[in-house]
PDB file of N, CA and C in Angstrom:
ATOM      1  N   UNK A  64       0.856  -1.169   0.000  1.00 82.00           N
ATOM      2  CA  UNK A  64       0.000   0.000   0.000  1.00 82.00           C
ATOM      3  C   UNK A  64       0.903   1.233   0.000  1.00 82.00           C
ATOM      4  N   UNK A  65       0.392   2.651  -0.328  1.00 87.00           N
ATOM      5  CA  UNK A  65       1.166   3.580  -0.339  1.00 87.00           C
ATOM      6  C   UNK A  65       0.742   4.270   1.035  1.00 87.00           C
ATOM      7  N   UNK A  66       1.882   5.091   1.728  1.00 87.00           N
ATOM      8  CA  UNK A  66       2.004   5.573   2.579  1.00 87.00           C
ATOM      9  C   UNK A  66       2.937   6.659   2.263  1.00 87.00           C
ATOM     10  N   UNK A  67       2.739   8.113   2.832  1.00 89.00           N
ATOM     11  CA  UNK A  67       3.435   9.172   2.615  1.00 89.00           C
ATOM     12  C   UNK A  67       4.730   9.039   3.439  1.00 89.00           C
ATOM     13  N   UNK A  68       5.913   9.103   3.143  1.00 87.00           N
ATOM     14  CA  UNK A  68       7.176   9.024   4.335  1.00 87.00           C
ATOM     15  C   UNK A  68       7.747  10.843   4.389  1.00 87.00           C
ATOM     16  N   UNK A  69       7.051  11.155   4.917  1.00 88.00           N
ATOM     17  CA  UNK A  69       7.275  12.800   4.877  1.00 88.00           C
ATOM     18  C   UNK A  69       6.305  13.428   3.687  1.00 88.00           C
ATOM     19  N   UNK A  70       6.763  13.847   2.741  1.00 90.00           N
ATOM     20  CA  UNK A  70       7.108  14.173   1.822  1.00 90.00           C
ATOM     21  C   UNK A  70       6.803  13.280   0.355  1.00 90.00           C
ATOM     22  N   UNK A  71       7.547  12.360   0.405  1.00 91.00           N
ATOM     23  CA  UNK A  71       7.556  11.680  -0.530  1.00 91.00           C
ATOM     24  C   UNK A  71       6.361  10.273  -0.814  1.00 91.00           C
ATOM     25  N   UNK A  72       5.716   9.843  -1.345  1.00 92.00           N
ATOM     26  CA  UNK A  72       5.090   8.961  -1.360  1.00 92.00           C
ATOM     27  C   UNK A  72       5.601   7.506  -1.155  1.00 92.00           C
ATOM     28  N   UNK A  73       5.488   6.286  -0.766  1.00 90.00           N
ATOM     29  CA  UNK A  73       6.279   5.091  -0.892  1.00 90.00           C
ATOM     30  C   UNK A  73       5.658   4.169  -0.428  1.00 90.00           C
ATOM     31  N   UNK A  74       5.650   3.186  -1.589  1.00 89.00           N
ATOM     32  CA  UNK A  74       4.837   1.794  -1.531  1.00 89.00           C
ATOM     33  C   UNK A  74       5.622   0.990   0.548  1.00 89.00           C
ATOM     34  N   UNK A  75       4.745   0.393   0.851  1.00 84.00           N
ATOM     35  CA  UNK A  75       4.878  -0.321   1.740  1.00 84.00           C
ATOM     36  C   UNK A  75       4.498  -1.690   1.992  1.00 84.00           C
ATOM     37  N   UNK A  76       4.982  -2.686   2.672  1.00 79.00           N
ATOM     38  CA  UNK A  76       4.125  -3.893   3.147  1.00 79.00           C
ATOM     39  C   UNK A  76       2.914  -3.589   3.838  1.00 79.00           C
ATOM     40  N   UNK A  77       1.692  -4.433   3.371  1.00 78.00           N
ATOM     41  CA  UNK A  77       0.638  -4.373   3.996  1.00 78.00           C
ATOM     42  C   UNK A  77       0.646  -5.487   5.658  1.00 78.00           C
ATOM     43  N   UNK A  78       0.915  -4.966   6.791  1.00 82.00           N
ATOM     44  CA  UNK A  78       0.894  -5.676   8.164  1.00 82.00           C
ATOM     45  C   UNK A  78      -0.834  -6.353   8.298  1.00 82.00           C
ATOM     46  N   UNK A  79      -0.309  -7.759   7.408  1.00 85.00           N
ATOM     47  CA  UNK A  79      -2.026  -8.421   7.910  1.00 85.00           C
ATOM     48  C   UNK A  79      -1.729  -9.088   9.207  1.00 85.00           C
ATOM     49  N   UNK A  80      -3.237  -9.006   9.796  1.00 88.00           N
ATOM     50  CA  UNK A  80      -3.309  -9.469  10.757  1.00 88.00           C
ATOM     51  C   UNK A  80      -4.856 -10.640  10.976  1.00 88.00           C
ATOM     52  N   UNK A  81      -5.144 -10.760  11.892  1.00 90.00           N
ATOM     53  CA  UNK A  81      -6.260 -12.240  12.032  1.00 90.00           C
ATOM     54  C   UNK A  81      -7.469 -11.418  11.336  1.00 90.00           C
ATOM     55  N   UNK A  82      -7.822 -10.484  11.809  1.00 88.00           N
ATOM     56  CA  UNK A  82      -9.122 -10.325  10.785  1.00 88.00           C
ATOM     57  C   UNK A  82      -8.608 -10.442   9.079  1.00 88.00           C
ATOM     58  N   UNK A  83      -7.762 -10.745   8.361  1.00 85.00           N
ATOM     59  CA  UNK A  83      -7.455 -10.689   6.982  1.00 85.00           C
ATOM     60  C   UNK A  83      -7.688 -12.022   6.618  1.00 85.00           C
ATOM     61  N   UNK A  84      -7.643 -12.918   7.782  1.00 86.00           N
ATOM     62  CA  UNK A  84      -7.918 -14.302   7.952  1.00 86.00           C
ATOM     63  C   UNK A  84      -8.598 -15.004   7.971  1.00 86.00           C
ATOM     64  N   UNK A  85      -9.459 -16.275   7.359  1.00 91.00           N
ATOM     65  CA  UNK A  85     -10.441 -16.830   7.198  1.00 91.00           C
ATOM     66  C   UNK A  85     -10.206 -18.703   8.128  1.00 91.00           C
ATOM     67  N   UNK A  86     -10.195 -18.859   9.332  1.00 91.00           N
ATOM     68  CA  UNK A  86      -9.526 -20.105   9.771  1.00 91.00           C
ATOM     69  C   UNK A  86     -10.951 -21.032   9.137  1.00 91.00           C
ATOM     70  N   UNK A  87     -10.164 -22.647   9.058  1.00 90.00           N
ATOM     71  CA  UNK A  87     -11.605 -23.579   8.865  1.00 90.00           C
ATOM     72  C   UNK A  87     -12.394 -23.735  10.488  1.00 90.00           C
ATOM     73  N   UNK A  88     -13.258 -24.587  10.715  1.00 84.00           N
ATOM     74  CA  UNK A  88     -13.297 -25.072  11.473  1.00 84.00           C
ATOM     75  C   UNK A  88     -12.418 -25.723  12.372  1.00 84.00           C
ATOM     76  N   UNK A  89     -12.872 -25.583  13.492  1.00 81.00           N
ATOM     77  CA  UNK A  89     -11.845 -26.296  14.561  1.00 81.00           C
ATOM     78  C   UNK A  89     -10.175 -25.965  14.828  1.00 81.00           C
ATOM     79  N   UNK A  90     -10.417 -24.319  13.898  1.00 87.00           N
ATOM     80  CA  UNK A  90      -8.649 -24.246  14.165  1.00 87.00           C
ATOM     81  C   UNK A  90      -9.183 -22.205  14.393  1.00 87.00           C
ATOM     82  N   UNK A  91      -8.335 -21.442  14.879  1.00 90.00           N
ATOM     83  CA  UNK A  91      -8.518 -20.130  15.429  1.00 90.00           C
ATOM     84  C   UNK A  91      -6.806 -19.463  14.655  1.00 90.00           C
ATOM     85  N   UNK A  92      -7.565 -18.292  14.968  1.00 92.00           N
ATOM     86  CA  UNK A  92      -5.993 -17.153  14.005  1.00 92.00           C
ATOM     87  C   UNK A  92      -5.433 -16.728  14.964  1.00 92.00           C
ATOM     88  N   UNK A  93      -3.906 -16.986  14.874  1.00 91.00           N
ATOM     89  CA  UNK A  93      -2.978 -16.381  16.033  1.00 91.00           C
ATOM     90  C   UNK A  93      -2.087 -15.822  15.502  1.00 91.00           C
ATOM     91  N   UNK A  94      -1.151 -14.884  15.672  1.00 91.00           N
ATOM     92  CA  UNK A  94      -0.746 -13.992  15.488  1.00 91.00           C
ATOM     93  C   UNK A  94       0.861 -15.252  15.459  1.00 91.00           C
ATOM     94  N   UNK A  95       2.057 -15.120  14.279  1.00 88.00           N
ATOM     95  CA  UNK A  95       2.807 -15.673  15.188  1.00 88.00           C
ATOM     96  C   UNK A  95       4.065 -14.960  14.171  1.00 88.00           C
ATOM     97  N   UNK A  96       4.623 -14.476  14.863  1.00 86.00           N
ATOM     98  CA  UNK A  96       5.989 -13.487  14.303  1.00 86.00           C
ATOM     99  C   UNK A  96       5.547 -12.511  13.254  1.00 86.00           C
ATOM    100  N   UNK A  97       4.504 -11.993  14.178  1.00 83.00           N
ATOM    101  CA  UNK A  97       3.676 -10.684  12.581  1.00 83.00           C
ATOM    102  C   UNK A  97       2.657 -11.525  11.554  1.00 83.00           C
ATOM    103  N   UNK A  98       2.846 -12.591  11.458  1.00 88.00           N
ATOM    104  CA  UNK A  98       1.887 -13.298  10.377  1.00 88.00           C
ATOM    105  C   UNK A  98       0.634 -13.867  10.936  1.00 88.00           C
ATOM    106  N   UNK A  99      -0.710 -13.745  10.710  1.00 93.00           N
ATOM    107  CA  UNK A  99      -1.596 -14.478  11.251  1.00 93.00           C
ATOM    108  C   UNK A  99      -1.396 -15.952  10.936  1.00 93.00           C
ATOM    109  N   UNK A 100      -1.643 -16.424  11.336  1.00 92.00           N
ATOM    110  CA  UNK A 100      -1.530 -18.211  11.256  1.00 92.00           C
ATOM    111  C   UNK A 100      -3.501 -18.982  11.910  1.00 92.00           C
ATOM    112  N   UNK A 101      -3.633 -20.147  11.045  1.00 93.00           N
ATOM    113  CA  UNK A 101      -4.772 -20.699  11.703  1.00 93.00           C
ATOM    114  C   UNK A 101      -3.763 -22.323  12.340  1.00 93.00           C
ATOM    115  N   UNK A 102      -4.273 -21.932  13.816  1.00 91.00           N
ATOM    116  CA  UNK A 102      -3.923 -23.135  14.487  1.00 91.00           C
ATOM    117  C   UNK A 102      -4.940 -23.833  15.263  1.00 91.00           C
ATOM    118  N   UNK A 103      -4.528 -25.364  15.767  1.00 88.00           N
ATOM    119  CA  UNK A 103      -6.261 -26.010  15.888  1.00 88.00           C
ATOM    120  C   UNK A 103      -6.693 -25.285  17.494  1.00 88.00           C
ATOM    121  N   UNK A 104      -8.258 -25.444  17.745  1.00 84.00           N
ATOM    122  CA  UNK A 104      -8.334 -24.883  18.541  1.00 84.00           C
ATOM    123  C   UNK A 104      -8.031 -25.921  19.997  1.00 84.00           C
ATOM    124  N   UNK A 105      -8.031 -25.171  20.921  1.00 83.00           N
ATOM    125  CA  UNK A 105      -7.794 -25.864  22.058  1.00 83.00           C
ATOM    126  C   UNK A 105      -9.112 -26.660  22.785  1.00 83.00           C
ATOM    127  N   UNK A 106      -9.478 -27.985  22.412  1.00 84.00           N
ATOM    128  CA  UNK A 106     -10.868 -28.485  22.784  1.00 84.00           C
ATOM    129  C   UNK A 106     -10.582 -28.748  24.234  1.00 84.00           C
ATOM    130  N   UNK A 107     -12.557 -28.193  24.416  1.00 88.00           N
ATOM    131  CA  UNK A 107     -12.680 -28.559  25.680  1.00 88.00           C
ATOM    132  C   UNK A 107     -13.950 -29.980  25.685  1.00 88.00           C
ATOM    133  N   UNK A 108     -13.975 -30.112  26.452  1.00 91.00           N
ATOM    134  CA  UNK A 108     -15.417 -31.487  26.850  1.00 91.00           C
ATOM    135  C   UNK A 108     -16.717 -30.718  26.184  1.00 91.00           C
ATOM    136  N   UNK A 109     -16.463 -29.278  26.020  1.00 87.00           N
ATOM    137  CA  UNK A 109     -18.007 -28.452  25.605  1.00 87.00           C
ATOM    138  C   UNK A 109     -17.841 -28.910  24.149  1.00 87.00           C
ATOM    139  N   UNK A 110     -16.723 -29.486  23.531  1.00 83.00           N
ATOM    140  CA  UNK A 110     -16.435 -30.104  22.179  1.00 83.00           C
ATOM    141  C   UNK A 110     -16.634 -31.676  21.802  1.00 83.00           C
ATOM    142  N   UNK A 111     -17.007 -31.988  23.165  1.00 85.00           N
ATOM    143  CA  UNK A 111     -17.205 -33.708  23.198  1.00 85.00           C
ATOM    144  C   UNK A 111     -18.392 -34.393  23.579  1.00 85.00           C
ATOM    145  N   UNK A 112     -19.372 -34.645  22.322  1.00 91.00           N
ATOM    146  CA  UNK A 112     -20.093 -35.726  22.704  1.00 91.00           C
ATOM    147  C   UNK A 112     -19.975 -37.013  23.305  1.00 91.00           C
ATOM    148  N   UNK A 113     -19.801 -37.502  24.715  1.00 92.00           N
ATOM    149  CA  UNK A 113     -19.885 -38.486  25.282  1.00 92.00           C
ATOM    150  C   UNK A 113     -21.199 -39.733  24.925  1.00 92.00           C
ATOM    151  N   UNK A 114     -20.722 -41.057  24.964  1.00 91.00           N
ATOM    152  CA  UNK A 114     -21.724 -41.877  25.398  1.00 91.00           C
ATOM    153  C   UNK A 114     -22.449 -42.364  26.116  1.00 91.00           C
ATOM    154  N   UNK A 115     -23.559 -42.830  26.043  1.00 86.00           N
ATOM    155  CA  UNK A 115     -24.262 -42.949  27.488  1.00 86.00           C
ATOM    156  C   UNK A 115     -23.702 -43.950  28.390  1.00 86.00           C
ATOM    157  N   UNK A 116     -23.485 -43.433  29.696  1.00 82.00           N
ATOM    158  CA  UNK A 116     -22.937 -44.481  30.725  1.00 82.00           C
ATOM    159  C   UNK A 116     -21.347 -43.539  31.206  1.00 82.00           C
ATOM    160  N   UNK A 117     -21.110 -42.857  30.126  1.00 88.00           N
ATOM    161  CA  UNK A 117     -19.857 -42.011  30.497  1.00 88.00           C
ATOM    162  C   UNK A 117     -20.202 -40.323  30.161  1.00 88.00           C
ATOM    163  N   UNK A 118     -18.916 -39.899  30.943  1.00 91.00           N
ATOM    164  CA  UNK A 118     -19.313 -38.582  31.167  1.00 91.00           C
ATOM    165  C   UNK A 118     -17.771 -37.690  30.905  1.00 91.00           C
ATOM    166  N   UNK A 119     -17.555 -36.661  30.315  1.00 93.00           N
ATOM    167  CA  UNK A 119     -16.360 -36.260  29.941  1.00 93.00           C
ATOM    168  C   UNK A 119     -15.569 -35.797  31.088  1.00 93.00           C
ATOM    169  N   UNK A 120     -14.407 -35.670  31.057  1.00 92.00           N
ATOM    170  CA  UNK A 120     -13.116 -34.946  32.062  1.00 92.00           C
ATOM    171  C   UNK A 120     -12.221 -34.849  31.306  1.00 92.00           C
ATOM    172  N   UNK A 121     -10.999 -33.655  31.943  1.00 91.00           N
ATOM    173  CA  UNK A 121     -10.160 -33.303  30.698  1.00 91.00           C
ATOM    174  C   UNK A 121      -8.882 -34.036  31.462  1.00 91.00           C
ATOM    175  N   UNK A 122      -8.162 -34.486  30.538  1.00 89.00           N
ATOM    176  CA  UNK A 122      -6.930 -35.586  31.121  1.00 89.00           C
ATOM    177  C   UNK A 122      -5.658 -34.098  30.242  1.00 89.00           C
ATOM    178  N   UNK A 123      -5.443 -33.725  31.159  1.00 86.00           N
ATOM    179  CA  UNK A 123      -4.364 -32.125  31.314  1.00 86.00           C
ATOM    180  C   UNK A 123      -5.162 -31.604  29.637  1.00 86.00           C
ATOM    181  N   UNK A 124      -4.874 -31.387  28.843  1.00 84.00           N
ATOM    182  CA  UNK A 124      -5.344 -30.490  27.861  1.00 84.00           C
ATOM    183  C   UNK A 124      -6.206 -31.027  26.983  1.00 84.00           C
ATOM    184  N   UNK A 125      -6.174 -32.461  27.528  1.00 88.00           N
ATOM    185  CA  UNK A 125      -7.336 -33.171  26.841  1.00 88.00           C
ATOM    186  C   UNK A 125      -8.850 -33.931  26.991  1.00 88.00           C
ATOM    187  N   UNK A 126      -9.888 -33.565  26.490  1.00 92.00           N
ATOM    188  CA  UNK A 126     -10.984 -33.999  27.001  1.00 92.00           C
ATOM    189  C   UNK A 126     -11.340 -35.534  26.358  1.00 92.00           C
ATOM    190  N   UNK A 127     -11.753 -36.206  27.846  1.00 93.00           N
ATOM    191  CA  UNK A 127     -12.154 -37.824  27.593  1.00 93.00           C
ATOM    192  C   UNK A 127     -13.306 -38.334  27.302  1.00 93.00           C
ATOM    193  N   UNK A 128     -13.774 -39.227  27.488  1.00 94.00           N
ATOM    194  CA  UNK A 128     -15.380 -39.830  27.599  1.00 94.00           C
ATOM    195  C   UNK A 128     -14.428 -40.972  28.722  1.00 94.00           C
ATOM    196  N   UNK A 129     -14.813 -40.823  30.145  1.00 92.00           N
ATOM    197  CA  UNK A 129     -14.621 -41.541  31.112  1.00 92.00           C
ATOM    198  C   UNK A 129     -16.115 -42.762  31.966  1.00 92.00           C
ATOM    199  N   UNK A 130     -16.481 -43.757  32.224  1.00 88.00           N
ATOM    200  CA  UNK A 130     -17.161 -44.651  32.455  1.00 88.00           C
ATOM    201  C   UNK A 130     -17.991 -43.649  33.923  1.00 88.00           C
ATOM    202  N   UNK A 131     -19.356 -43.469  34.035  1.00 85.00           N
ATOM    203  CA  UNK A 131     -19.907 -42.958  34.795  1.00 85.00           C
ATOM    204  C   UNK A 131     -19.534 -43.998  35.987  1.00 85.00           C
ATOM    205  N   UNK A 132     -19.195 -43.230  37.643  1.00 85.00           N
ATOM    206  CA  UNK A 132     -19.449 -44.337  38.530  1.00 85.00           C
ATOM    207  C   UNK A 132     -20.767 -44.112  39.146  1.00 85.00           C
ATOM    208  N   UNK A 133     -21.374 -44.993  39.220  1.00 85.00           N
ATOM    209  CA  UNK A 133     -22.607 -44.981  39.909  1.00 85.00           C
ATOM    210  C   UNK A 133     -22.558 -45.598  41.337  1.00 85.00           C
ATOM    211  N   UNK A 134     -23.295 -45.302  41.891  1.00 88.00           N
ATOM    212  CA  UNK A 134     -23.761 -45.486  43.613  1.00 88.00           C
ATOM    213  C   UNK A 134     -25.270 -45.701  43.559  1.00 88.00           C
ATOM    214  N   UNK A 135     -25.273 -46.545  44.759  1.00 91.00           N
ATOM    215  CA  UNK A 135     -26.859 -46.461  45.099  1.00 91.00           C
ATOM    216  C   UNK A 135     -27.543 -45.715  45.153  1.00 91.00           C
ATOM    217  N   UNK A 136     -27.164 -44.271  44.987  1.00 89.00           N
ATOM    218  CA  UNK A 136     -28.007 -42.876  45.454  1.00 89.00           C
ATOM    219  C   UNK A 136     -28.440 -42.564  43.967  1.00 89.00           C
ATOM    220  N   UNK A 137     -27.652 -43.608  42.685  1.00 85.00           N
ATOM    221  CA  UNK A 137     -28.315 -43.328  41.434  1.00 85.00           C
ATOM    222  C   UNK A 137     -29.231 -44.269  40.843  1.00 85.00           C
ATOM    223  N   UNK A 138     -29.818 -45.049  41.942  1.00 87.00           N
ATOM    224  CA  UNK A 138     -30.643 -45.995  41.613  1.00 87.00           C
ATOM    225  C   UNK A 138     -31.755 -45.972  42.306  1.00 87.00           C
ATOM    226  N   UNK A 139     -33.112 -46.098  42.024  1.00 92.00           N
ATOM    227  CA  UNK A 139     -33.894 -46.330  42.620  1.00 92.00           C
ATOM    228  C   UNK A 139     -35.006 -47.938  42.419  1.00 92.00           C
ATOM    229  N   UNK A 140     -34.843 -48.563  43.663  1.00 93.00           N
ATOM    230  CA  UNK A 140     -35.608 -49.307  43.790  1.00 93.00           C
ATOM    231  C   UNK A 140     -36.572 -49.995  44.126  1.00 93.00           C
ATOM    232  N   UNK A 141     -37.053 -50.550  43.388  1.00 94.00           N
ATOM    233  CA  UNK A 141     -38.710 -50.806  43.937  1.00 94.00           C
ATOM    234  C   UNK A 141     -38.957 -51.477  44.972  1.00 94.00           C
ATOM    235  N   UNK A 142     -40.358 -51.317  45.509  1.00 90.00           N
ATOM    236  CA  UNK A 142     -40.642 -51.697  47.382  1.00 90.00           C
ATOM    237  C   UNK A 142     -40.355 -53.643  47.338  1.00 90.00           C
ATOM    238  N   UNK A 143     -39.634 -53.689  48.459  1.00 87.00           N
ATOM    239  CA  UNK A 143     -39.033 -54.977  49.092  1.00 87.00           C
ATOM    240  C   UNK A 143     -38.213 -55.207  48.499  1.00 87.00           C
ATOM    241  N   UNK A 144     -37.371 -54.058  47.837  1.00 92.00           N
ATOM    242  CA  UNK A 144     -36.027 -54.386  47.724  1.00 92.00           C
ATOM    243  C   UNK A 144     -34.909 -53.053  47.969  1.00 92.00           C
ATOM    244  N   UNK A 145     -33.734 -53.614  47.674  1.00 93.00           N
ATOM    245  CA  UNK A 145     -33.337 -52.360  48.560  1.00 93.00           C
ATOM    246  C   UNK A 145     -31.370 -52.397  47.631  1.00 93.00           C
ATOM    247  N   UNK A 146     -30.870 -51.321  47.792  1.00 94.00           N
ATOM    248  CA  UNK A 146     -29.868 -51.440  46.815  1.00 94.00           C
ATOM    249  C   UNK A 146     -28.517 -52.031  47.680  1.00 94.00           C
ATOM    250  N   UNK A 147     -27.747 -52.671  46.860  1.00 93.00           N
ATOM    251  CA  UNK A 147     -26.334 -53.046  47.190  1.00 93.00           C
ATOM    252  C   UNK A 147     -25.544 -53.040  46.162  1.00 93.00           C
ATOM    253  N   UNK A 148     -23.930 -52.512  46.545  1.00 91.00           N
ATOM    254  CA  UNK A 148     -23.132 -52.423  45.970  1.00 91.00           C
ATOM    255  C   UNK A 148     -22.345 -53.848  45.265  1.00 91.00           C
ATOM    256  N   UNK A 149     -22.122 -53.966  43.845  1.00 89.00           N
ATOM    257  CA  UNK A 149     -22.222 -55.928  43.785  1.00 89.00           C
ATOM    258  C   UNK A 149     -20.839 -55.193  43.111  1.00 89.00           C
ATOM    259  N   UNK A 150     -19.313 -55.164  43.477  1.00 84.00           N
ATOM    260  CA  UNK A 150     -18.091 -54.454  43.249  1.00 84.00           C
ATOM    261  C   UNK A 150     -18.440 -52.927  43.102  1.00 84.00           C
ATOM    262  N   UNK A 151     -18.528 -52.542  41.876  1.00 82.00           N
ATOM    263  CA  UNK A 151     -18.812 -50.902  41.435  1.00 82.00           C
ATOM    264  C   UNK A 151     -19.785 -50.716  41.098  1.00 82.00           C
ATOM    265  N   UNK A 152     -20.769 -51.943  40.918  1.00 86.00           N
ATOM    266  CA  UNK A 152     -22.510 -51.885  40.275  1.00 86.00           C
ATOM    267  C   UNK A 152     -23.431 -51.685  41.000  1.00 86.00           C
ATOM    268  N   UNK A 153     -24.246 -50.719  41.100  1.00 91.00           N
ATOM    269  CA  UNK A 153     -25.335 -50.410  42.093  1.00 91.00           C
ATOM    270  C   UNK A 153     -26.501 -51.773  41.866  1.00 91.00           C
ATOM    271  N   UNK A 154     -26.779 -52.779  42.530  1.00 93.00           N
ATOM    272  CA  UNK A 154     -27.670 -53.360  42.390  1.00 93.00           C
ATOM    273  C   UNK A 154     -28.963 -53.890  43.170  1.00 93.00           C
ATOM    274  N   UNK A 155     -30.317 -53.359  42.798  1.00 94.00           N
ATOM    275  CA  UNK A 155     -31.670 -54.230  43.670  1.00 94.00           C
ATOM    276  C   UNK A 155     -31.694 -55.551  43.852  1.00 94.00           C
ATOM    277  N   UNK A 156     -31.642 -55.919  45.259  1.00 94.00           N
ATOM    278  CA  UNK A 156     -31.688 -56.926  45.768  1.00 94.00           C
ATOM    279  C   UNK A 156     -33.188 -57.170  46.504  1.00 94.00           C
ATOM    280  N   UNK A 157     -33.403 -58.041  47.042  1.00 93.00           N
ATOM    281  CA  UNK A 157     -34.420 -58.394  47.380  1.00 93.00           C
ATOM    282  C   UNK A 157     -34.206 -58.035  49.046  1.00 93.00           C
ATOM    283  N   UNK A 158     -35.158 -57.300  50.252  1.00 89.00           N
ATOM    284  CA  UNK A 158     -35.056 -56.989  51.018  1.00 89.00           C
ATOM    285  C   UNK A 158     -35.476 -58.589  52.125  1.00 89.00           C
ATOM    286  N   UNK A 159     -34.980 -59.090  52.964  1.00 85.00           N
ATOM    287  CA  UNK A 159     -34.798 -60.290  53.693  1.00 85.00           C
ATOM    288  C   UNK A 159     -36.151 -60.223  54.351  1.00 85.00           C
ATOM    289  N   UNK A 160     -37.165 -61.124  54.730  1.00 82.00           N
ATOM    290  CA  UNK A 160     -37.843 -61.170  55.253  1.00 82.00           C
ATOM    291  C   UNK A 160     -37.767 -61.499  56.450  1.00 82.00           C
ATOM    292  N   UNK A 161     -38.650 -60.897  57.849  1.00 83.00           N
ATOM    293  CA  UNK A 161     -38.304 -61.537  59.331  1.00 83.00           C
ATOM    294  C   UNK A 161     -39.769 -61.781  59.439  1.00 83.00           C
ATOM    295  N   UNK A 162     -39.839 -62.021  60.722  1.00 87.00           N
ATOM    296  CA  UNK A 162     -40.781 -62.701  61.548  1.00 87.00           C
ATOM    297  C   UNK A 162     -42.042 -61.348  61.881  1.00 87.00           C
ATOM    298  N   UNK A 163     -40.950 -60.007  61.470  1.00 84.00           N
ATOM    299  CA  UNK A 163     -42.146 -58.642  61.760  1.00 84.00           C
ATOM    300  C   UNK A 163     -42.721 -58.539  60.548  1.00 84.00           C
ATOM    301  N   UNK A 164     -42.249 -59.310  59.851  1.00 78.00           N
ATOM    302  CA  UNK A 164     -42.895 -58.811  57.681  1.00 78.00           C
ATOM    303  C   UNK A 164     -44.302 -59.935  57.817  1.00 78.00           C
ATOM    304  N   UNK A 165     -44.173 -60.936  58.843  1.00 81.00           N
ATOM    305  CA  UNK A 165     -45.242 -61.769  58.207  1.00 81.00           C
ATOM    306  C   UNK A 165     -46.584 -62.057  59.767  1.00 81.00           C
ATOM    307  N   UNK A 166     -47.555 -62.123  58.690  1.00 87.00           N
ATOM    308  CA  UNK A 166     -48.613 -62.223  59.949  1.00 87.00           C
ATOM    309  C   UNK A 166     -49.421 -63.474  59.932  1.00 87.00           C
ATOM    310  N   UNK A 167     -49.202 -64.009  61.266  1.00 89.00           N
ATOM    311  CA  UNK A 167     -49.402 -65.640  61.309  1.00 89.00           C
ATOM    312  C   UNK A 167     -50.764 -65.601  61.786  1.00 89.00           C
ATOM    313  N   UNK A 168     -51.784 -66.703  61.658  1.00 88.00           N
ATOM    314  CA  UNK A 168     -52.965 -66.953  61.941  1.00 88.00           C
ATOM    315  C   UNK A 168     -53.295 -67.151  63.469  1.00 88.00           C
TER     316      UNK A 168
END
């Protein structure tokens, strides 16, 4: 472009910068020694569809799909039974019957 240097007129470099820039998807414009550059973007879990049963966390700059743990407090079960832990699996069991559950003749 031309630019006046005093006096005199004189062609110059045009200083582009990120708006001159068109990035694709999934990558952002950074500036890097005067030149815009498109580099990828930095994903977060707000970038990750998980599957059901798991739930995302970021492992240092990276986001996972990690195995949901469940507890009894995520289960609900139906009357005369009652939940237990069977290793890491929340599971309905059948609640034990006594001598106060039953009414004799």
């Amino acid at each position: 472009t031309c630019q006046m240097d005093r006096t005199t007129p004189r062609c110059v470099p045009i200083t582009r910068t990120c708006q001159d820039l068109t990035c694709p998807p999934g990558s952002t414009c950074q500036m890097e020694k005067s030149m815009p550059r498109c580099v990828p973007k930095a994903l977060s879990c707000q970038d990750l569809t998980c599957p059901p049963g798991s739930t995302c966390r970021m492992d240092r700059t990276t986001p996972r799909c990690v195995p949901v743990t469940l507890t009894c407090q995520d289960l609900t079960c139906p009357p005369g039974s009652t939940c237990r832990m069977d290793r890491t699996t929340p599971r309905c069991v059948p609640v034990p019957l006594t001598c106060q559950d039953l009414t004799c003749p």
